[in-house]
mmCIF file with all atom_site columns, C-alpha atoms in Angstrom:
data_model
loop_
_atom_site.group_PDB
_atom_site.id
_atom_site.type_symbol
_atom_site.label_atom_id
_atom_site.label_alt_id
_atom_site.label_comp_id
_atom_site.label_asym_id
_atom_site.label_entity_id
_atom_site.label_seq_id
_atom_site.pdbx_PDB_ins_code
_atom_site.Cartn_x
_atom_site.Cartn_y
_atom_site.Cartn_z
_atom_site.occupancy
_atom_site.B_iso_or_equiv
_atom_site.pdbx_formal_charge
_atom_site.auth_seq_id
_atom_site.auth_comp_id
_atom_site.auth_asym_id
_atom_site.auth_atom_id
_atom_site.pdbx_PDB_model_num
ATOM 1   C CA . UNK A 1 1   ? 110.814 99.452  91.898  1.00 50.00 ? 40  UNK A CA 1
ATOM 2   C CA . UNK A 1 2   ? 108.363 99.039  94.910  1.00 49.00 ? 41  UNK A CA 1
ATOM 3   C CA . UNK A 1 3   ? 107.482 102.927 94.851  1.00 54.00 ? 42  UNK A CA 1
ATOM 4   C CA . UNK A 1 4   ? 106.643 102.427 91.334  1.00 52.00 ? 43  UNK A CA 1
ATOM 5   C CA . UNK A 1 5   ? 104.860 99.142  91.856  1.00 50.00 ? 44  UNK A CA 1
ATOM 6   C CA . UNK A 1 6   ? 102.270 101.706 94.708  1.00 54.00 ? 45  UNK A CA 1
ATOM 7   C CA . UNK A 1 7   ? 102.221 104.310 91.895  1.00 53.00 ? 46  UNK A CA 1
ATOM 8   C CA . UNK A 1 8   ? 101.005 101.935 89.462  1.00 56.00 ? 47  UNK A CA 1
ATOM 9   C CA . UNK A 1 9   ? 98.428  100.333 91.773  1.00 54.00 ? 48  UNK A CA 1
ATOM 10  C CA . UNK A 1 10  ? 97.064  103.643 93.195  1.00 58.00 ? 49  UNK A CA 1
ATOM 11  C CA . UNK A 1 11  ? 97.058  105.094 89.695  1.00 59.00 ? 50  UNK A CA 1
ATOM 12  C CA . UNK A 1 12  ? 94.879  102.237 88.676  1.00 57.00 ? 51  UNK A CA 1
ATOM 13  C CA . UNK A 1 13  ? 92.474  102.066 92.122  1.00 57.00 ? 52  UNK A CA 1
ATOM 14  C CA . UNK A 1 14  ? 91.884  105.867 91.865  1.00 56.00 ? 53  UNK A CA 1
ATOM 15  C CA . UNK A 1 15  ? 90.891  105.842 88.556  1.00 63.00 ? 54  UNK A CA 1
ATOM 16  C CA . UNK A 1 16  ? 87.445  106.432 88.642  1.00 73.00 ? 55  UNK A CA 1
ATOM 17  C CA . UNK A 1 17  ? 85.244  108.831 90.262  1.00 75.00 ? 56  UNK A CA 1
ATOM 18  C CA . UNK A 1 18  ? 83.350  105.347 91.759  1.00 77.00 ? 57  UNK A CA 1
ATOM 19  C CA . UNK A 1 19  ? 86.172  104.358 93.178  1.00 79.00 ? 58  UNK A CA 1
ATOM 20  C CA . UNK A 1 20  ? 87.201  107.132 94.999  1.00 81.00 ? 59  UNK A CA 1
ATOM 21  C CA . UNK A 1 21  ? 83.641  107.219 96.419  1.00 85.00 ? 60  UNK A CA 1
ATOM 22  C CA . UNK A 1 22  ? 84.220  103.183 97.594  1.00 88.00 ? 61  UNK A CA 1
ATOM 23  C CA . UNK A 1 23  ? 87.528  104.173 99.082  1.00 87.00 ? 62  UNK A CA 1
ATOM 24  C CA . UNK A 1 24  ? 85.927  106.914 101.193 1.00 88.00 ? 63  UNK A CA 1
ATOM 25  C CA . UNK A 1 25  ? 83.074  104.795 101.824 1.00 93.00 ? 64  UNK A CA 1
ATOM 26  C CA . UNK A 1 26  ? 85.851  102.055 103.305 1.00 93.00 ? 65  UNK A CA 1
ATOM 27  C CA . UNK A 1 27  ? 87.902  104.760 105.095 1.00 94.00 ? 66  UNK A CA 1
ATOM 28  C CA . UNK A 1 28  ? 84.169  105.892 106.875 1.00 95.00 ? 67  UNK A CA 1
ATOM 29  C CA . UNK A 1 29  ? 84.188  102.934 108.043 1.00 96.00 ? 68  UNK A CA 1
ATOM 30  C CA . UNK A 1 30  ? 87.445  102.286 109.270 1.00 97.00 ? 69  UNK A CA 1
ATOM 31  C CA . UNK A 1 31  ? 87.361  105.621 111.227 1.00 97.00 ? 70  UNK A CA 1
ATOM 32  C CA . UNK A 1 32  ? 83.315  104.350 112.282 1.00 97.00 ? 71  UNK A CA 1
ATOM 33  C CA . UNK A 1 33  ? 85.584  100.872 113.676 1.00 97.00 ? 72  UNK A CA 1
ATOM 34  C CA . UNK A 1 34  ? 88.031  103.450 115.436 1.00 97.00 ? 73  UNK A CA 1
ATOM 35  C CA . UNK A 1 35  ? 85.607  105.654 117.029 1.00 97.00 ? 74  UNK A CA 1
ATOM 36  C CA . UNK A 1 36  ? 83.319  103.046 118.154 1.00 97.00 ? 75  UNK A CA 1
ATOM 37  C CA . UNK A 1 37  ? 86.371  101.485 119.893 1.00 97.00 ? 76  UNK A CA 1
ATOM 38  C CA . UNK A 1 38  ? 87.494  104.634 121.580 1.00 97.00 ? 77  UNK A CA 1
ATOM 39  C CA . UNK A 1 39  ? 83.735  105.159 122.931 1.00 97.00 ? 78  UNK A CA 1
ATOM 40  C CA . UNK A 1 40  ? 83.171  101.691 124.294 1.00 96.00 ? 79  UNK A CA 1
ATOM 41  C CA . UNK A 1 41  ? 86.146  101.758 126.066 1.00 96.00 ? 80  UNK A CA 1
ATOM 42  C CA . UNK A 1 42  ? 86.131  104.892 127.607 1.00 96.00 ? 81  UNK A CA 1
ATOM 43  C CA . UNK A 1 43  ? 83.149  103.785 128.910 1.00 96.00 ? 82  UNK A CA 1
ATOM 44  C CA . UNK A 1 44  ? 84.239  100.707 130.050 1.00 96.00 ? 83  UNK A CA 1
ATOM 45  C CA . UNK A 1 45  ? 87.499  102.528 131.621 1.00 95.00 ? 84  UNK A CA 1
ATOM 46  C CA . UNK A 1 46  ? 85.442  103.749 134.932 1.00 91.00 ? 85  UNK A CA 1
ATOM 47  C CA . UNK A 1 47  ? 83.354  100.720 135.359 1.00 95.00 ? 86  UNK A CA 1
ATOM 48  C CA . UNK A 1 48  ? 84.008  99.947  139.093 1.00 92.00 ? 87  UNK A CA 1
ATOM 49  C CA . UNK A 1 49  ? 83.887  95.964  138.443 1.00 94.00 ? 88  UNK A CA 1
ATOM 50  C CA . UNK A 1 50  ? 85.870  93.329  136.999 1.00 94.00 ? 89  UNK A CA 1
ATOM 51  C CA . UNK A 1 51  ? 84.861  93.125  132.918 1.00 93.00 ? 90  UNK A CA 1
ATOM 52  C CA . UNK A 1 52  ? 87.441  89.703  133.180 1.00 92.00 ? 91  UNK A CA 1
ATOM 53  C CA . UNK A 1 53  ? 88.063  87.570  135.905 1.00 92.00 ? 92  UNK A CA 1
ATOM 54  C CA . UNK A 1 54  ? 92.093  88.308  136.389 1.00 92.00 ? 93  UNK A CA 1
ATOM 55  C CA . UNK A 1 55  ? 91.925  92.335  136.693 1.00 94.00 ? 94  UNK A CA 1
ATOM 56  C CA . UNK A 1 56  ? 91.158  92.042  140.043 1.00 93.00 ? 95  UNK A CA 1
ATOM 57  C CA . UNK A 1 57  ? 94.576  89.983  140.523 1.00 94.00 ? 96  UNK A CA 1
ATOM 58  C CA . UNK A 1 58  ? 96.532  92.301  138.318 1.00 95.00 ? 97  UNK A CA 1
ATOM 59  C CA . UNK A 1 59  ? 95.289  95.070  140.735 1.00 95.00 ? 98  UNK A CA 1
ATOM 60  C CA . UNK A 1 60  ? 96.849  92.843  143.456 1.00 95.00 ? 99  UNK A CA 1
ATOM 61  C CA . UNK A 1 61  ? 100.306 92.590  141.496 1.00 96.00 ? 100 UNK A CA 1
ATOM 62  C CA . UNK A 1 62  ? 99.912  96.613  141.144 1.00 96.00 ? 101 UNK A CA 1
ATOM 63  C CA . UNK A 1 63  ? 99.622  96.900  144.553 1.00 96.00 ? 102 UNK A CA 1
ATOM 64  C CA . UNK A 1 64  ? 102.719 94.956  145.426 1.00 96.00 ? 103 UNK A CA 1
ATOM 65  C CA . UNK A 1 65  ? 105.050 96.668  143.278 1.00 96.00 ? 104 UNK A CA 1
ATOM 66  C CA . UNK A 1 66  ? 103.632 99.768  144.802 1.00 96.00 ? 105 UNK A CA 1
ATOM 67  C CA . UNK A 1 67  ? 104.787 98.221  148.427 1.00 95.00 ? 106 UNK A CA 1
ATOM 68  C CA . UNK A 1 68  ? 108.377 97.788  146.807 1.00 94.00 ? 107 UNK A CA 1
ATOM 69  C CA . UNK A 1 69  ? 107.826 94.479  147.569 1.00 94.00 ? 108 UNK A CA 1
ATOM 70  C CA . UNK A 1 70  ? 108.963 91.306  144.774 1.00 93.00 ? 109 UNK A CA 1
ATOM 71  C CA . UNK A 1 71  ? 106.695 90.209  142.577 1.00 93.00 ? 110 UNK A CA 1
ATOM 72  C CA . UNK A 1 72  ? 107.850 86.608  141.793 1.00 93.00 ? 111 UNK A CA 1
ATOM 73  C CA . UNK A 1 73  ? 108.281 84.877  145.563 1.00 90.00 ? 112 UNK A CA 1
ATOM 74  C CA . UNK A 1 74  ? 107.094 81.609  146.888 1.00 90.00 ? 113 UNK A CA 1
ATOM 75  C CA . UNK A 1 75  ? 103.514 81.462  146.198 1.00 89.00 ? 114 UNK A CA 1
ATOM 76  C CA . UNK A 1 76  ? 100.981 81.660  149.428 1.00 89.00 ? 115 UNK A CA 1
ATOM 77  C CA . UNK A 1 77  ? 97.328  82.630  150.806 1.00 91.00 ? 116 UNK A CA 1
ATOM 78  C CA . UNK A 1 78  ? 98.591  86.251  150.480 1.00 88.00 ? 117 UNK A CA 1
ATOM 79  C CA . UNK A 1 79  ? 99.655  86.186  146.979 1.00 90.00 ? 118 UNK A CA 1
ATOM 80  C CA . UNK A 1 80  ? 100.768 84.092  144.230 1.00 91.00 ? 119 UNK A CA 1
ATOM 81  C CA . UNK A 1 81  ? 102.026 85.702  141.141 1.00 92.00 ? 120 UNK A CA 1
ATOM 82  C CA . UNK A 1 82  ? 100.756 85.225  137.671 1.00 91.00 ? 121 UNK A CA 1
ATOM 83  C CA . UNK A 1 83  ? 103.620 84.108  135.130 1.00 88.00 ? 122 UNK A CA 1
ATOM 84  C CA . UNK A 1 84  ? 103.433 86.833  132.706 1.00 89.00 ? 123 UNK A CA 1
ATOM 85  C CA . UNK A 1 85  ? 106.148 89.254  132.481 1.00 90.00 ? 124 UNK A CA 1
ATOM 86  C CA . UNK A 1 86  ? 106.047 92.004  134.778 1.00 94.00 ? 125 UNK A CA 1
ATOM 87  C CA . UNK A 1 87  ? 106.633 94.646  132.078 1.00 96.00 ? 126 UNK A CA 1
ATOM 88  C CA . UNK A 1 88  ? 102.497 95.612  132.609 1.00 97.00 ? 127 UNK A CA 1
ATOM 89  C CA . UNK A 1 89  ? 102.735 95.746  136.130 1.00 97.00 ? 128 UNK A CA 1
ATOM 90  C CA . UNK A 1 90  ? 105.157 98.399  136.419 1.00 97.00 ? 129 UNK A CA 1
ATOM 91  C CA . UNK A 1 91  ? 103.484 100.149 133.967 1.00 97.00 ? 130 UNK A CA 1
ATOM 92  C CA . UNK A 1 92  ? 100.076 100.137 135.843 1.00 97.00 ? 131 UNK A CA 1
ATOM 93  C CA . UNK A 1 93  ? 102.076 101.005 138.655 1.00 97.00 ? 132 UNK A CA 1
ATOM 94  C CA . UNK A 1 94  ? 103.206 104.376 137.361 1.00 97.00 ? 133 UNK A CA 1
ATOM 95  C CA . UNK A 1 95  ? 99.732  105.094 136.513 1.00 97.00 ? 134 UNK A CA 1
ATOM 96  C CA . UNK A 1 96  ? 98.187  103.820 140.113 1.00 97.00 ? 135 UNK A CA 1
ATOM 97  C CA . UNK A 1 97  ? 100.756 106.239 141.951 1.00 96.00 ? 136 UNK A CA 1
ATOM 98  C CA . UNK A 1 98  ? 99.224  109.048 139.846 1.00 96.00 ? 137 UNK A CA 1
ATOM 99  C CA . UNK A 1 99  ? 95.391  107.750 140.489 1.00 95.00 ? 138 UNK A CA 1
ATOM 100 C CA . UNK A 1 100 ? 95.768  105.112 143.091 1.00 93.00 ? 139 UNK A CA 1
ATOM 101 C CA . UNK A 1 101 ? 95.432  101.391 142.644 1.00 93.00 ? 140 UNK A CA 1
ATOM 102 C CA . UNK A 1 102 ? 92.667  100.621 140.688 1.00 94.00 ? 141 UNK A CA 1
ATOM 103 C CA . UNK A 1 103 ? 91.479  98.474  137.879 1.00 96.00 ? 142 UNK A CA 1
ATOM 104 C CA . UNK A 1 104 ? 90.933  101.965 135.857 1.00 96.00 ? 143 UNK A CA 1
ATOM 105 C CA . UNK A 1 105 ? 94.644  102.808 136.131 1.00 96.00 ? 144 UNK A CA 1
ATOM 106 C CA . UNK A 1 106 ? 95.154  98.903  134.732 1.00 97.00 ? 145 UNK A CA 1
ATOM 107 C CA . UNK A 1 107 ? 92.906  99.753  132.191 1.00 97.00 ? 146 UNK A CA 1
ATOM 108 C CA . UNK A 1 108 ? 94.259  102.736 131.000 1.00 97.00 ? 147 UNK A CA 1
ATOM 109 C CA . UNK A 1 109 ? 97.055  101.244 130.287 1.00 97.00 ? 148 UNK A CA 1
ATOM 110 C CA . UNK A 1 110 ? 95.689  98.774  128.433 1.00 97.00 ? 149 UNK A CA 1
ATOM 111 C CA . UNK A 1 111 ? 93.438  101.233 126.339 1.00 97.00 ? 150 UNK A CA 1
ATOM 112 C CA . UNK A 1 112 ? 96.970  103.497 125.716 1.00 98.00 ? 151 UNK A CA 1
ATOM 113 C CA . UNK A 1 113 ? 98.640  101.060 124.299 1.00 98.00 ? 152 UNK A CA 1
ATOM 114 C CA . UNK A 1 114 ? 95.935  99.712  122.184 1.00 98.00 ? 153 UNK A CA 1
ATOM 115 C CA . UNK A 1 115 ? 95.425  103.032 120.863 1.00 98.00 ? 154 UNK A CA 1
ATOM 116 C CA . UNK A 1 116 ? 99.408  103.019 120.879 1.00 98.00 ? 155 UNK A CA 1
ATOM 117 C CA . UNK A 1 117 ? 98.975  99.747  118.289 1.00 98.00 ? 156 UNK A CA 1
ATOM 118 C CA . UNK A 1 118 ? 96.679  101.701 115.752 1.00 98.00 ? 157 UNK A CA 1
ATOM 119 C CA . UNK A 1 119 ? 98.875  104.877 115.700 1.00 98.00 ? 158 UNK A CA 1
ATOM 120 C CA . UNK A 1 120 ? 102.033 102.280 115.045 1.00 98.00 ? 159 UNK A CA 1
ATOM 121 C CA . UNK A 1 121 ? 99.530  100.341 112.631 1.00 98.00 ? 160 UNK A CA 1
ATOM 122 C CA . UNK A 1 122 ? 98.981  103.707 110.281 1.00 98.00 ? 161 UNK A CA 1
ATOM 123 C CA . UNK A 1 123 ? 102.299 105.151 110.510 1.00 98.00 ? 162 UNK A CA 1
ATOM 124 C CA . UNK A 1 124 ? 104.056 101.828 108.874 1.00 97.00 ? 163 UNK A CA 1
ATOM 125 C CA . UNK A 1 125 ? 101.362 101.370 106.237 1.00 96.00 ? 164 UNK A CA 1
ATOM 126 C CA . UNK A 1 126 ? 101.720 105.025 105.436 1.00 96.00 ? 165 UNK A CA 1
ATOM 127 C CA . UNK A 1 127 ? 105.045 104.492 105.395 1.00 96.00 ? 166 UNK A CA 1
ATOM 128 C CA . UNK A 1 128 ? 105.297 101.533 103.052 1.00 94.00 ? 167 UNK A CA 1
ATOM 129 C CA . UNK A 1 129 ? 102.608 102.908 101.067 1.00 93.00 ? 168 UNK A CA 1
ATOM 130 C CA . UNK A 1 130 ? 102.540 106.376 101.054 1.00 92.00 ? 169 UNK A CA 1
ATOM 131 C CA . UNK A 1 131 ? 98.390  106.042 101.034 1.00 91.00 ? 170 UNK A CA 1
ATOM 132 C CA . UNK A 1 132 ? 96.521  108.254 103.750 1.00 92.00 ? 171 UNK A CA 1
ATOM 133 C CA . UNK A 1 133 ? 93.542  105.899 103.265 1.00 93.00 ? 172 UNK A CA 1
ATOM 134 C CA . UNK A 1 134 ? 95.159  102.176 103.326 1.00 93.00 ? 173 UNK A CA 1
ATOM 135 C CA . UNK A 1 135 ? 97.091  103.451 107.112 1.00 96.00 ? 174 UNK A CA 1
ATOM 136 C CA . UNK A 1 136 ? 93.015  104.477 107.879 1.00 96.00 ? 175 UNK A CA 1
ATOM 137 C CA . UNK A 1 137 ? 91.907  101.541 107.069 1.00 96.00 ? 176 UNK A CA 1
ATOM 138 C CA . UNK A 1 138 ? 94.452  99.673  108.300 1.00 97.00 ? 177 UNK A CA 1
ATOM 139 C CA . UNK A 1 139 ? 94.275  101.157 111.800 1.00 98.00 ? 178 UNK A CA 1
ATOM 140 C CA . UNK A 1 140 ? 90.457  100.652 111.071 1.00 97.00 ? 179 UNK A CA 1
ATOM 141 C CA . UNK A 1 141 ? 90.593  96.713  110.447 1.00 97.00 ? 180 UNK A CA 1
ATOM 142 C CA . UNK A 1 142 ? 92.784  96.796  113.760 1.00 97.00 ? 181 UNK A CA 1
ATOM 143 C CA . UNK A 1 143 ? 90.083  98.460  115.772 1.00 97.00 ? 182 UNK A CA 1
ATOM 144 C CA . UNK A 1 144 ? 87.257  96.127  113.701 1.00 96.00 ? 183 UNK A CA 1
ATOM 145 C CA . UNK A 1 145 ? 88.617  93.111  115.754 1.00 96.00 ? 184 UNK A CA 1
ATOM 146 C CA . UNK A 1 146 ? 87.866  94.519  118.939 1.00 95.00 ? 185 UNK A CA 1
ATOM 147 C CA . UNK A 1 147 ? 84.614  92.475  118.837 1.00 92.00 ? 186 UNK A CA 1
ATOM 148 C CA . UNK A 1 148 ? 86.205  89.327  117.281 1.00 93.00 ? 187 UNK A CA 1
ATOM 149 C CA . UNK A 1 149 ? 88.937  89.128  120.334 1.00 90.00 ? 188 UNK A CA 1
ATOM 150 C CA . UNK A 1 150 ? 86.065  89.413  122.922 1.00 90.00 ? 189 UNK A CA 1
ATOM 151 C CA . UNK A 1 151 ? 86.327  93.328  123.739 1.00 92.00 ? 190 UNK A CA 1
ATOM 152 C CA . UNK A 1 152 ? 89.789  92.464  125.243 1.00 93.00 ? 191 UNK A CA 1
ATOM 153 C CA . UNK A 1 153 ? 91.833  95.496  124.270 1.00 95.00 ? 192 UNK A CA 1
ATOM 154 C CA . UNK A 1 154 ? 91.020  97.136  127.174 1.00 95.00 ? 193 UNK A CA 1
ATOM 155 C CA . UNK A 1 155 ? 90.738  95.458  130.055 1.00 96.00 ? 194 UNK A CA 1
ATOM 156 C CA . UNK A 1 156 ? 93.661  95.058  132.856 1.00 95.00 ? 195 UNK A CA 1
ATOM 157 C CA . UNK A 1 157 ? 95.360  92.567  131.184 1.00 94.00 ? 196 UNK A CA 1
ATOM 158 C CA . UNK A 1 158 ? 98.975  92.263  129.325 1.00 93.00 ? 197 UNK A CA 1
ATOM 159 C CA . UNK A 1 159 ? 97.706  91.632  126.029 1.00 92.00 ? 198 UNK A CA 1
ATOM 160 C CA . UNK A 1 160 ? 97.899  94.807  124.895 1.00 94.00 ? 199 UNK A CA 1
ATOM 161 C CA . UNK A 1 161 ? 100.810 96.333  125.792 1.00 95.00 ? 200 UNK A CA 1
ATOM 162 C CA . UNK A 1 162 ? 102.464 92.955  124.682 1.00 94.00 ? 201 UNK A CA 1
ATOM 163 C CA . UNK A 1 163 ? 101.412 93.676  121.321 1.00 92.00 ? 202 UNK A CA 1
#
């Protein structure tokens, strides 16, 4: 009943030659969102200093699980942890014994699995929909809010691999 619910809607949106024009206007735009987040980011991946006041800390926790040593001890001068979950450390480790400890290995992680979300984002709306242009957009909107969350998909933080 769904599937025929999406045939019935898309049957009604694509009716016109105007509104196919206004869908491929939207989708433009969506993939103008996407782009424009790929390019300031990949940008932003080399810059040598910290875009937000913890990377150079998560560097630190990189660095530790690189030394094999534990992450959550009793806290000193050396180091005292952050509590997040140390899911994103180990993953920045893997990448900082391929490129060495760095905030760019932190934030390529970040920017993967941001990119990671918009992939996941299109596949399940082209899923459930079986409409090329609502996953676009959908990854689009995604990518729109890179602004809106203070440019924060990328930088060496957990957010985005949490989501």
């Amino acid at each position: 009943m769904v599937r025929g619910l999406i045939a019935d809607w898309r049957t009604l949106i694509w009716s016109t030659r105007a509104d196919r024009l206004l869908w491929g206007l939207v989708a433009a735009a969506a993939l103008l969102a996407i782009s424009a987040f790929v390019y300031v980011a990949a940008v932003r991946l080399s810059y040598p200093f910290e875009l937000e006041w913890m990377e150079g800390a998560v560097v630190d926790h990189v660095r530790v699980v690189l030394a094999g040593e534990p992450l959550y001890r009793k806290p000193s001068l050396d180091f005292t942890p952050y509590i997040y979950t140390p899911l994103y450390y180990y993953a920045c480790a893997l990448v900082a014994a391929v490129v060495g400890p760095s905030i760019m290995a932190a934030r390529a992680v970040s920017l993967v699995a941001a990119l990671a979300c918009m992939v996941l984002i299109h596949a399940f709306v082209r899923r459930e929909s079986d409409d090329s242009i609502a996953a676009i957009v959908a990854a689009g909107l995604f990518a729109a809010t890179y602004e809106v969350t203070a440019y924060w998909f990328d930088v060496a933080r957990a957010d985005s691999l949490a989501l």
